[in-house]
Structures are given as C-alpha cells and as structure tokens.
Short mmCIF file of C-alpha atoms in Angstrom, two decimals:
data_model
loop_
_atom_site.label_atom_id
_atom_site.label_comp_id
_atom_site.label_asym_id
_atom_site.label_seq_id
_atom_site.Cartn_x
_atom_site.Cartn_y
_atom_site.Cartn_z
CA THR P 6 7.82 -3.91 7.39
CA ALA P 7 8.15 -6.37 4.52
CA GLY P 8 10.34 -6.39 1.42
CA ASP P 9 9.37 -6.71 -2.23
CA GLY P 10 6.48 -9.14 -2.59
CA GLY P 11 6.16 -9.46 1.20
CA THR P 12 3.20 -9.01 3.55
CA ALA P 13 3.20 -6.43 6.35
CA THR P 14 0.62 -6.29 9.16
CA ALA P 15 0.14 -3.64 11.84
CA GLY P 16 -2.39 -3.30 14.66
CA ASP P 17 -4.57 -0.33 15.62
CA GLY P 18 -2.76 2.94 15.03
CA GLY P 19 0.21 1.14 13.45
CA THR P 20 1.93 1.44 10.09
CA ALA P 21 2.35 -1.50 7.72
CA THR P 22 4.99 -0.95 5.02
CA ALA P 23 5.55 -3.35 2.10
CA GLY P 24 7.89 -3.31 -0.87
CA ASP P 25 7.09 -3.44 -4.57
CA GLY P 26 4.42 -6.07 -5.25
CA GLY P 27 3.71 -6.52 -1.54
CA THR P 28 0.55 -6.42 0.54
CA ALA P 29 -0.24 -4.57 3.75
CA THR P 30 -2.92 -4.65 6.46
CA ALA P 31 -3.45 -2.21 9.34
CA GLY P 32 -5.91 -1.83 12.21
CA ASP P 33 -8.19 1.09 13.14
CA GLY P 34 -6.46 4.43 12.68
CA GLY P 35 -3.55 2.73 10.92
CA THR P 36 -1.54 3.57 7.83
CA VAL P 37 -0.65 1.37 4.86
CA ILE P 38 2.41 2.16 2.73
CA ILE P 39 3.35 0.17 -0.37
CA ALA P 40 6.27 0.89 -2.69
CA TRP P 41 5.89 0.72 -6.48
CA TRP P 42 8.16 1.24 -9.47
CA ASP P 43 7.32 4.25 -11.66
CA ASP P 44 8.46 3.45 -15.20
CA LYS P 45 7.96 7.04 -16.36
CA THR P 46 10.43 8.52 -13.87
CA GLU P 47 12.46 5.32 -13.39
CA ARG P 48 12.28 5.48 -9.59
CA MET P 49 10.52 3.90 -6.64
CA ARG P 50 7.47 5.68 -5.29
CA LYS P 51 5.33 5.04 -2.21
CA ALA P 52 1.54 5.00 -2.03
CA ILE P 53 0.14 5.90 1.40
CA GLY P 54 -3.34 4.93 2.51
CA TYR P 55 -5.11 5.73 5.75
CA ILE P 56 -7.50 3.24 7.33
CA GLY P 57 -10.92 4.88 7.56
CA GLU P 58 -10.39 7.06 4.47
CA ASP P 59 -11.18 6.44 0.79
CA GLY P 60 -12.99 3.19 1.61
CA MET P 61 -9.98 1.53 3.25
CA GLU P 62 -11.04 -0.71 6.14
CA ALA P 63 -9.23 -2.06 9.19
CA GLY P 64 -8.05 -5.66 9.02
CA LYS P 65 -8.29 -5.94 5.23
CA LYS P 66 -5.31 -6.73 3.03
CA TYR P 67 -4.37 -4.26 0.28
CA ASN P 68 -1.98 -4.15 -2.63
CA LEU P 69 -1.58 -1.73 -5.54
CA LYS P 70 -3.00 -1.74 -9.03
CA ASP P 71 -1.98 1.22 -11.19
CA ALA P 72 -0.62 2.90 -8.03
CA LYS P 73 -4.08 2.74 -6.36
CA PHE P 74 -4.99 0.62 -3.35
CA VAL P 75 -7.15 -2.44 -4.03
CA GLU P 76 -8.38 -4.99 -1.53
CA VAL P 77 -6.90 -8.48 -1.84
CA LYS P 78 -9.63 -11.08 -1.45
#
C-alpha cells in the first residue's frame, strides 16, 4: 500500500493499492487498486484492475488517466 503519489508493488496473487496520483504493479493473478478524486461528486473513488484482464499484464506499472488504467513506461 502506498499513499498519494506513491508506488505500490505486489507479487503473484497480491493486491497493490496506491493513493491519488500513484502507481501500482502486481504479479500473475494480482489486483491493482488506485484512488482518484472525482470532481463531479467531490469524493475519492477507487479504480480496480485485475492482472490478466482488459490487457493488464503482470509486472507492469500502471497509473490512471481519466479514471482508466494506463501503463507507465
């Protein structure tokens, strides 16, 4: 788990959780969770991605752009 702007990393089957503006990486079968601020509702939200789904790959670093996961290169 990492705070705002931090980097979280988890191994196979683990969960990496990062705060607003953060990045996260997980291994095979893992889960990536990144918080983001929703201006419309004025509250924090969490995006959840599953390694192996929607093009997300193990060992790659992700952050959010428009509340969607994008790989950080």
